[in-house]
Short mmCIF file of C-alpha atoms and ligand atoms in Angstrom, two decimals:
data_model
loop_
_atom_site.label_atom_id
_atom_site.label_comp_id
_atom_site.label_asym_id
_atom_site.label_seq_id
_atom_site.Cartn_x
_atom_site.Cartn_y
_atom_site.Cartn_z
CA MET H 19 -0.18 0.15 -0.08
CA ALA H 20 3.07 2.20 0.89
CA GLN H 21 4.63 1.41 -2.11
CA ASN H 22 1.72 2.16 -4.21
CA SER H 23 1.07 5.66 -3.12
CA VAL H 24 5.18 6.24 -3.61
CA ASP H 25 4.65 5.21 -7.10
CA SER H 26 1.63 7.24 -7.66
CA VAL H 27 3.31 10.41 -6.42
CA SER H 28 6.41 9.74 -8.62
CA LYS H 29 4.33 9.00 -11.75
CA THR H 30 3.09 11.82 -13.79
CA SER H 31 -0.45 12.60 -13.68
CA LEU H 32 -2.18 12.98 -17.10
CA THR H 33 -5.75 13.60 -18.77
CA LEU H 34 -7.08 11.46 -21.35
CA LEU H 35 -9.97 12.53 -23.83
CA GLY H 36 -11.63 9.68 -25.64
CA LEU H 37 -12.33 6.18 -24.31
CA GLY H 38 -13.50 4.19 -27.73
CA ALA H 39 -11.34 0.82 -28.53
CA MET H 40 -8.08 2.78 -28.68
CA GLY H 41 -8.41 5.26 -25.53
CA ALA H 42 -9.62 2.40 -23.38
CA ALA H 43 -6.63 0.24 -24.33
CA LEU H 44 -4.06 3.35 -23.39
CA ALA H 45 -6.23 4.18 -19.92
CA ARG H 46 -5.91 0.69 -18.73
CA THR H 47 -2.03 0.61 -19.33
CA TRP H 48 -1.37 4.28 -17.59
CA LEU H 49 -3.61 2.88 -14.78
CA ALA H 50 -1.82 -0.58 -14.35
CA ALA H 51 1.69 1.57 -14.31
CA GLY H 52 0.37 3.33 -11.20
CA HIS H 53 0.27 7.11 -13.14
CA PRO H 54 -2.87 9.45 -11.72
CA LEU H 55 -5.10 9.60 -14.77
CA THR H 56 -8.18 11.77 -15.19
CA VAL H 57 -10.51 10.50 -18.07
CA TRP H 58 -13.69 12.07 -19.68
CA ASN H 59 -16.05 10.33 -22.61
CA ARG H 60 -18.63 11.71 -24.58
CA THR H 61 -20.62 8.81 -23.96
CA ALA H 62 -19.99 8.76 -20.00
CA VAL H 63 -20.68 5.04 -19.37
CA ARG H 64 -17.75 4.18 -21.24
CA ALA H 65 -15.85 5.64 -18.47
CA GLU H 66 -17.31 3.13 -15.71
CA PRO H 67 -15.06 0.45 -15.95
CA LEU H 68 -12.14 2.73 -15.59
CA ALA H 69 -13.22 4.57 -12.70
CA VAL H 70 -13.24 1.00 -11.14
CA GLN H 71 -9.75 0.79 -12.01
CA GLY H 72 -8.56 4.04 -10.34
CA ALA H 73 -9.19 6.62 -13.28
CA THR H 74 -10.93 10.14 -12.22
CA VAL H 75 -13.64 10.81 -14.31
CA ALA H 76 -14.05 14.49 -15.33
CA ALA H 77 -17.90 15.47 -16.44
CA THR H 78 -16.71 17.86 -19.32
CA PRO H 79 -13.69 17.74 -21.45
CA ALA H 80 -12.91 21.50 -19.67
CA GLU H 81 -12.98 19.94 -16.17
CA ALA H 82 -10.77 17.17 -17.67
CA VAL H 83 -8.17 19.48 -19.34
CA ALA H 84 -8.15 21.58 -16.18
CA ALA H 85 -6.90 18.56 -14.17
CA ASN H 86 -3.78 17.84 -15.72
CA ARG H 87 -0.86 19.63 -17.61
CA LEU H 88 -0.45 16.51 -19.89
CA VAL H 89 -3.70 16.16 -21.91
CA VAL H 90 -3.91 13.04 -24.14
CA VAL H 91 -6.57 12.91 -26.76
CA CYS H 92 -7.87 9.69 -28.50
CA LEU H 93 -10.83 11.14 -29.97
CA LEU H 94 -12.40 9.69 -33.65
CA ASP H 95 -10.98 12.29 -35.98
CA ASP H 96 -9.87 16.07 -36.55
CA ASP H 97 -13.47 17.06 -36.15
CA SER H 98 -14.14 15.43 -32.94
CA VAL H 99 -11.02 17.11 -31.73
CA GLU H 100 -12.63 20.53 -32.37
CA GLU H 101 -15.95 19.85 -31.23
CA ALA H 102 -14.78 18.66 -27.85
CA LEU H 103 -12.11 20.95 -27.15
CA ASP H 104 -13.91 24.17 -28.57
CA GLY H 105 -13.75 26.84 -26.22
CA VAL H 106 -11.75 25.09 -23.44
CA ASP H 107 -8.83 26.75 -21.95
CA LEU H 108 -5.65 25.10 -23.12
CA ALA H 109 -3.54 27.82 -21.81
CA GLY H 110 -0.11 26.16 -20.15
CA ARG H 111 -1.37 22.38 -21.13
CA ASP H 112 0.79 19.84 -23.01
CA VAL H 113 -1.26 18.67 -25.71
CA VAL H 114 -0.62 15.18 -27.34
CA ASN H 115 -3.10 14.52 -30.17
CA LEU H 116 -2.99 10.88 -31.10
CA VAL H 117 -5.86 11.22 -33.65
CA THR H 118 -5.43 9.71 -36.93
CA SER H 119 -5.35 12.82 -39.31
CA THR H 120 -3.66 14.41 -42.41
CA PRO H 121 -0.23 16.08 -42.07
CA GLY H 122 -1.97 19.14 -43.18
CA GLN H 123 -5.03 18.92 -40.20
CA ALA H 124 -1.96 17.80 -37.60
CA ARG H 125 -0.08 21.43 -38.51
CA ALA H 126 -3.56 23.06 -38.38
CA ARG H 127 -3.91 21.52 -35.01
CA ALA H 128 -0.50 22.65 -33.85
CA ALA H 129 -1.08 26.36 -34.88
CA TRP H 130 -4.55 25.99 -33.23
CA ALA H 131 -2.93 24.77 -29.70
CA HIS H 132 -0.05 27.29 -29.96
CA GLU H 133 -2.94 30.02 -30.28
CA ARG H 134 -4.29 28.84 -27.14
CA GLY H 135 -1.07 28.86 -25.33
CA ALA H 136 -0.50 24.90 -25.39
CA ARG H 137 2.36 23.02 -26.42
CA TYR H 138 1.79 20.36 -29.15
CA LEU H 139 2.54 17.02 -30.03
CA ASP H 140 1.18 15.10 -32.95
CA GLY H 141 1.07 11.16 -32.67
CA GLY H 142 0.29 8.71 -35.34
CA ILE H 143 -0.68 5.29 -33.47
CA MET H 144 0.84 1.99 -35.37
CA ALA H 145 -0.61 -0.33 -33.38
CA VAL H 146 -4.46 -1.93 -32.80
CA PRO H 147 -5.53 -2.02 -29.50
CA PRO H 148 -4.99 -5.50 -28.46
CA MET H 149 -1.06 -4.60 -28.72
CA ILE H 150 -1.47 -1.55 -26.48
CA GLY H 151 0.81 -2.21 -23.34
CA VAL H 152 2.23 -5.58 -24.87
CA GLU H 153 5.93 -5.12 -25.57
CA ALA H 154 6.41 -8.07 -27.47
CA ALA H 155 3.88 -6.87 -29.70
CA GLY H 156 5.81 -4.55 -30.95
CA PRO H 157 3.33 -1.45 -30.81
CA TYR H 158 4.79 2.36 -31.07
CA VAL H 159 3.58 5.76 -32.04
CA PHE H 160 5.24 8.49 -34.20
CA TYR H 161 5.26 11.55 -32.52
CA SER H 162 6.25 15.19 -34.04
CA GLY H 163 5.82 18.61 -32.96
CA SER H 164 7.31 20.11 -29.69
CA ARG H 165 10.69 18.63 -28.97
CA ALA H 166 10.43 20.06 -25.50
CA LEU H 167 7.36 18.16 -24.80
CA PHE H 168 8.47 15.37 -26.16
CA ASP H 169 11.69 15.47 -24.11
CA GLU H 170 9.56 15.85 -20.95
CA HIS H 171 6.69 13.70 -21.04
CA GLY H 172 8.53 10.75 -23.31
CA ASP H 173 8.62 8.09 -20.26
CA THR H 174 4.93 8.66 -19.80
CA LEU H 175 3.93 8.40 -23.52
CA ALA H 176 6.51 5.24 -23.63
CA VAL H 177 4.11 3.12 -21.16
CA PRO H 178 1.26 2.49 -23.60
CA ALA H 179 3.72 1.73 -26.76
CA GLY H 180 6.97 2.70 -28.17
CA THR H 181 7.95 6.09 -29.47
CA ARG H 182 9.56 7.43 -31.99
CA PHE H 183 10.17 11.06 -32.54
CA VAL H 184 9.93 11.96 -36.14
CA GLY H 185 10.59 15.74 -36.19
CA GLU H 186 9.46 19.49 -34.97
CA ASP H 187 7.45 19.69 -37.89
CA ALA H 188 3.64 18.40 -36.53
CA GLY H 189 2.67 16.96 -39.71
CA PHE H 190 5.77 14.59 -39.89
CA ALA H 191 4.25 11.79 -37.59
CA ALA H 192 0.76 11.69 -39.62
CA LEU H 193 2.81 11.69 -42.88
CA TYR H 194 4.86 8.62 -41.57
CA ASP H 195 1.81 7.28 -40.24
CA VAL H 196 -0.17 7.23 -43.56
CA ALA H 197 2.67 6.44 -45.66
CA LEU H 198 2.85 3.13 -43.91
CA LEU H 199 -0.56 2.35 -43.77
CA SER H 200 -0.94 3.12 -47.68
CA ALA H 201 1.39 0.59 -48.45
CA MET H 202 -0.30 -1.77 -45.91
CA TYR H 203 -3.62 -1.15 -48.21
CA GLY H 204 -1.52 -2.07 -51.39
CA MET H 205 -0.35 -5.31 -49.53
CA PHE H 206 -4.22 -5.73 -48.53
CA ALA H 207 -5.30 -5.10 -52.42
CA GLY H 208 -2.77 -7.67 -53.98
CA VAL H 209 -4.14 -10.58 -51.22
CA ALA H 210 -7.49 -9.73 -51.82
CA HIS H 211 -6.90 -10.48 -55.40
CA ALA H 212 -4.86 -13.60 -54.88
CA PHE H 213 -7.62 -14.81 -52.50
CA ALA H 214 -10.03 -14.02 -55.32
CA LEU H 215 -8.07 -15.94 -58.09
CA ILE H 216 -8.18 -19.07 -56.08
CA GLY H 217 -11.78 -18.77 -55.02
CA LYS H 218 -13.40 -21.10 -57.40
CA GLU H 219 -10.90 -23.62 -57.16
CA THR H 220 -10.27 -26.86 -54.83
CA VAL H 221 -7.42 -24.95 -53.38
CA ALA H 222 -8.14 -24.15 -49.44
CA PRO H 223 -7.61 -20.46 -48.76
CA GLY H 224 -5.75 -22.01 -45.79
CA ASP H 225 -3.00 -23.80 -48.06
CA LEU H 226 -2.44 -20.61 -49.66
CA ALA H 227 -2.24 -18.50 -46.46
CA PRO H 228 1.61 -19.52 -45.66
CA LEU H 229 2.62 -19.63 -49.29
CA LEU H 230 1.61 -16.05 -49.45
CA THR H 231 2.70 -14.64 -46.22
CA SER H 232 6.19 -15.96 -46.71
CA TRP H 233 6.31 -14.56 -50.37
CA LEU H 234 5.32 -11.16 -49.09
CA HIS H 235 7.93 -11.13 -46.59
CA ALA H 236 10.51 -12.34 -49.47
CA MET H 237 9.13 -9.48 -51.54
CA ALA H 238 9.40 -6.63 -48.74
CA GLY H 239 13.35 -6.93 -49.25
CA SER H 240 12.51 -4.63 -52.21
CA VAL H 241 11.94 -1.42 -50.22
CA THR H 242 15.27 -0.85 -49.18
CA ARG H 243 16.19 -1.40 -53.13
CA THR H 244 13.70 1.15 -53.85
CA ALA H 245 14.74 3.80 -51.27
CA ALA H 246 18.62 3.49 -52.36
CA GLN H 247 17.36 4.06 -56.24
CA LEU H 248 15.35 7.08 -55.29
CA GLU H 249 18.31 8.25 -53.27
CA ALA H 250 20.57 7.63 -55.96
CA GLY H 251 18.27 9.05 -58.58
CA ASP H 252 19.51 5.86 -60.50
CA TYR H 253 16.50 3.51 -61.08
CA THR H 254 18.81 0.85 -62.70
CA LEU H 255 20.44 0.18 -59.83
CA GLY H 256 20.81 -3.36 -58.36
CA VAL H 257 17.64 -4.07 -60.47
CA VAL H 258 16.70 -7.68 -60.51
CA SER H 259 13.49 -7.90 -62.82
CA SER H 260 13.34 -5.03 -65.40
CA LEU H 261 10.27 -3.03 -65.93
CA ALA H 262 10.48 -4.31 -69.60
CA MET H 263 10.13 -7.85 -68.39
CA GLN H 264 7.43 -6.96 -65.90
CA VAL H 265 5.39 -4.94 -68.37
CA ALA H 266 5.41 -8.28 -70.78
CA GLY H 267 4.10 -10.37 -67.95
CA THR H 268 1.28 -8.65 -66.80
CA PRO H 269 -1.21 -9.81 -69.75
CA THR H 270 -0.86 -13.05 -68.09
CA PHE H 271 -1.83 -11.91 -64.84
CA LEU H 272 -4.88 -10.04 -66.21
CA ARG H 273 -5.63 -12.93 -68.55
CA THR H 274 -5.58 -15.21 -65.21
CA ALA H 275 -8.14 -12.98 -63.59
CA ALA H 276 -10.36 -13.14 -67.00
CA GLU H 277 -9.95 -16.87 -66.73
CA GLN H 278 -10.82 -17.31 -63.27
CA GLY H 279 -13.63 -14.94 -63.26
CA VAL H 280 -12.34 -12.21 -61.33
CA SER H 281 -12.03 -8.58 -61.45
CA ALA H 282 -8.61 -6.95 -62.19
CA GLU H 283 -9.71 -3.47 -60.91
CA LEU H 284 -7.23 -3.54 -58.14
CA LEU H 285 -4.19 -4.59 -60.42
CA ALA H 286 -4.89 -2.90 -63.74
CA PRO H 287 -4.26 1.02 -62.10
CA TYR H 288 -0.70 -0.39 -61.19
CA PHE H 289 0.07 -2.26 -64.66
CA GLU H 290 -1.24 0.89 -66.35
CA LEU H 291 1.59 3.32 -64.53
CA MET H 292 4.01 0.42 -65.34
CA ALA H 293 2.97 0.23 -68.95
CA ARG H 294 3.23 4.47 -69.03
CA ARG H 295 6.84 4.55 -67.55
CA LEU H 296 7.87 1.59 -69.89
CA ALA H 297 6.53 4.11 -73.00
CA GLU H 298 8.98 6.51 -71.37
CA GLY H 299 11.90 4.32 -72.52
CA ALA H 300 12.55 3.10 -68.83
CA GLY H 301 12.69 -0.36 -69.83
CA VAL H 302 16.10 -1.17 -68.17
CA GLU H 303 14.82 0.46 -64.60
CA ASP H 304 13.00 -1.23 -61.79
CA LEU H 305 9.63 -0.13 -61.05
CA THR H 306 10.92 3.01 -58.97
CA GLY H 307 10.07 5.32 -61.92
CA VAL H 308 6.19 4.93 -61.02
CA VAL H 309 6.93 6.98 -57.98
CA ASP H 310 7.70 9.91 -60.10
CA LEU H 311 4.56 9.11 -62.05
CA LEU H 312 2.43 9.40 -58.83
CA ARG H 313 4.31 12.55 -57.86
CA ARG H 314 3.23 14.55 -60.98
P1 NDP K 18 -13.58 4.14 -31.76
O1 NDP K 18 -14.39 4.57 -32.83
O2 NDP K 18 -13.61 3.17 -30.50
O3 NDP K 18 -13.89 5.54 -30.31
C1 NDP K 18 -13.93 7.02 -30.95
C2 NDP K 18 -13.83 7.85 -29.82
O4 NDP K 18 -14.34 9.43 -30.05
C3 NDP K 18 -14.87 7.42 -28.82
O5 NDP K 18 -14.51 7.85 -27.47
C4 NDP K 18 -16.03 8.34 -29.14
O6 NDP K 18 -17.01 8.89 -27.79
C5 NDP K 18 -15.12 9.51 -29.80
N1 NDP K 18 -15.58 10.74 -30.37
C6 NDP K 18 -16.20 10.59 -31.75
N2 NDP K 18 -16.96 11.28 -32.09
C7 NDP K 18 -16.47 12.47 -31.32
C8 NDP K 18 -17.41 13.58 -30.91
N3 NDP K 18 -17.86 14.61 -32.19
N4 NDP K 18 -17.06 14.60 -29.65
C9 NDP K 18 -16.67 14.10 -28.85
N5 NDP K 18 -16.00 12.33 -28.77
C10 NDP K 18 -16.32 12.06 -29.99
O7 NDP K 18 -12.01 5.01 -32.20
P2 NDP K 18 -10.73 4.04 -31.63
O8 NDP K 18 -10.69 4.35 -29.92
O9 NDP K 18 -10.40 2.92 -32.00
O10 NDP K 18 -10.08 5.08 -32.41
C11 NDP K 18 -9.65 6.40 -31.56
C12 NDP K 18 -8.46 7.30 -32.81
O11 NDP K 18 -7.20 6.56 -32.70
C13 NDP K 18 -8.99 7.50 -34.23
O12 NDP K 18 -8.25 8.71 -34.69
C14 NDP K 18 -8.09 6.40 -34.68
O13 NDP K 18 -7.68 6.29 -36.15
C15 NDP K 18 -6.74 6.07 -34.16
N6 NDP K 18 -6.43 4.81 -34.14
C16 NDP K 18 -7.18 3.20 -34.23
C17 NDP K 18 -6.87 2.45 -34.33
C18 NDP K 18 -7.22 1.12 -33.99
O14 NDP K 18 -7.08 0.06 -34.52
N7 NDP K 18 -8.78 1.23 -32.86
C19 NDP K 18 -5.13 1.97 -34.62
C20 NDP K 18 -4.82 3.11 -34.79
C21 NDP K 18 -5.11 4.56 -34.61
P3 NDP K 18 -18.63 8.19 -27.63
O15 NDP K 18 -17.95 6.78 -26.97
O16 NDP K 18 -18.94 9.15 -26.90
O17 NDP K 18 -18.78 7.51 -29.09
#
């Protein structure tokens, strides 16, 4: 008992706004680690289990923000941040906004917080709720914005998930976050197409799954080569399979989709970009030139 009170005295107290799936997971880990925690949620009933675990429940966002200097926000989206904190006094607060947003929204939210006298750190969570507080699962959060805030509260922020500070430009955490998740959706698209191809055959999805997983792992090595080519400005560097060879192969993929009665709508846009790049005379290059086509 005495040990507990020493712990809670030495641990930073903080406020958390938002107790959805992610907010509740964060709250549980801070409480379990002995951090005094004040919580607020629009739908009050969601705070009840956390009150049982020792959280102080605030009746309004203003009351929650007034309770602590460190204020973590984990609401649904940028609009909900505006709605919840409109008119709330943020002077002297350290606002850490974990809401998924665009780089532009994060920069605007940083300016908004600064105008109200607060320091601001934006975060992009690279985890799903069951990973929070489970170190072995590798959860982490990209942070950008106030370095001073990050340095002061980094230990507290590291309780639920690892921390990666990616710059003082508040938009960078969102940029990294969305870049990684965009690549993930590309992968999901490919996986969906692969399962659709085998759908009408006697191949069990469970038999394809381990093969698909190990193939995607092996191909992930190309990310490093793409980065090296972009940095060198030379897309022929270390080419393994030329663009010309790969474009020549695309009819096989499209014909297979047609034979299997599968729409090629997920693959076709990428193949079109490959063909456009080839038409520019880039046959000996890797696929990296597609990056330039997207940037135009
Ligand atoms: P949930 O949908 O589970 O919870 C949303 C939360 O936002 C609830 O607390 C909800 O309150 C609140 N909220 C929504 N609209 C408003 C509003 N207008 N005013 C006040 N409060 C509002 O989402 P998550 O907890 O899963 O996600 C929270 C953030 O974390 C999001 O930005 C999400 O992108 C990000 N994130 C989530 C991940 C996940 O896998 N869950 C992964 C990585 C990031 P109420 O209870 O009243 O509805």
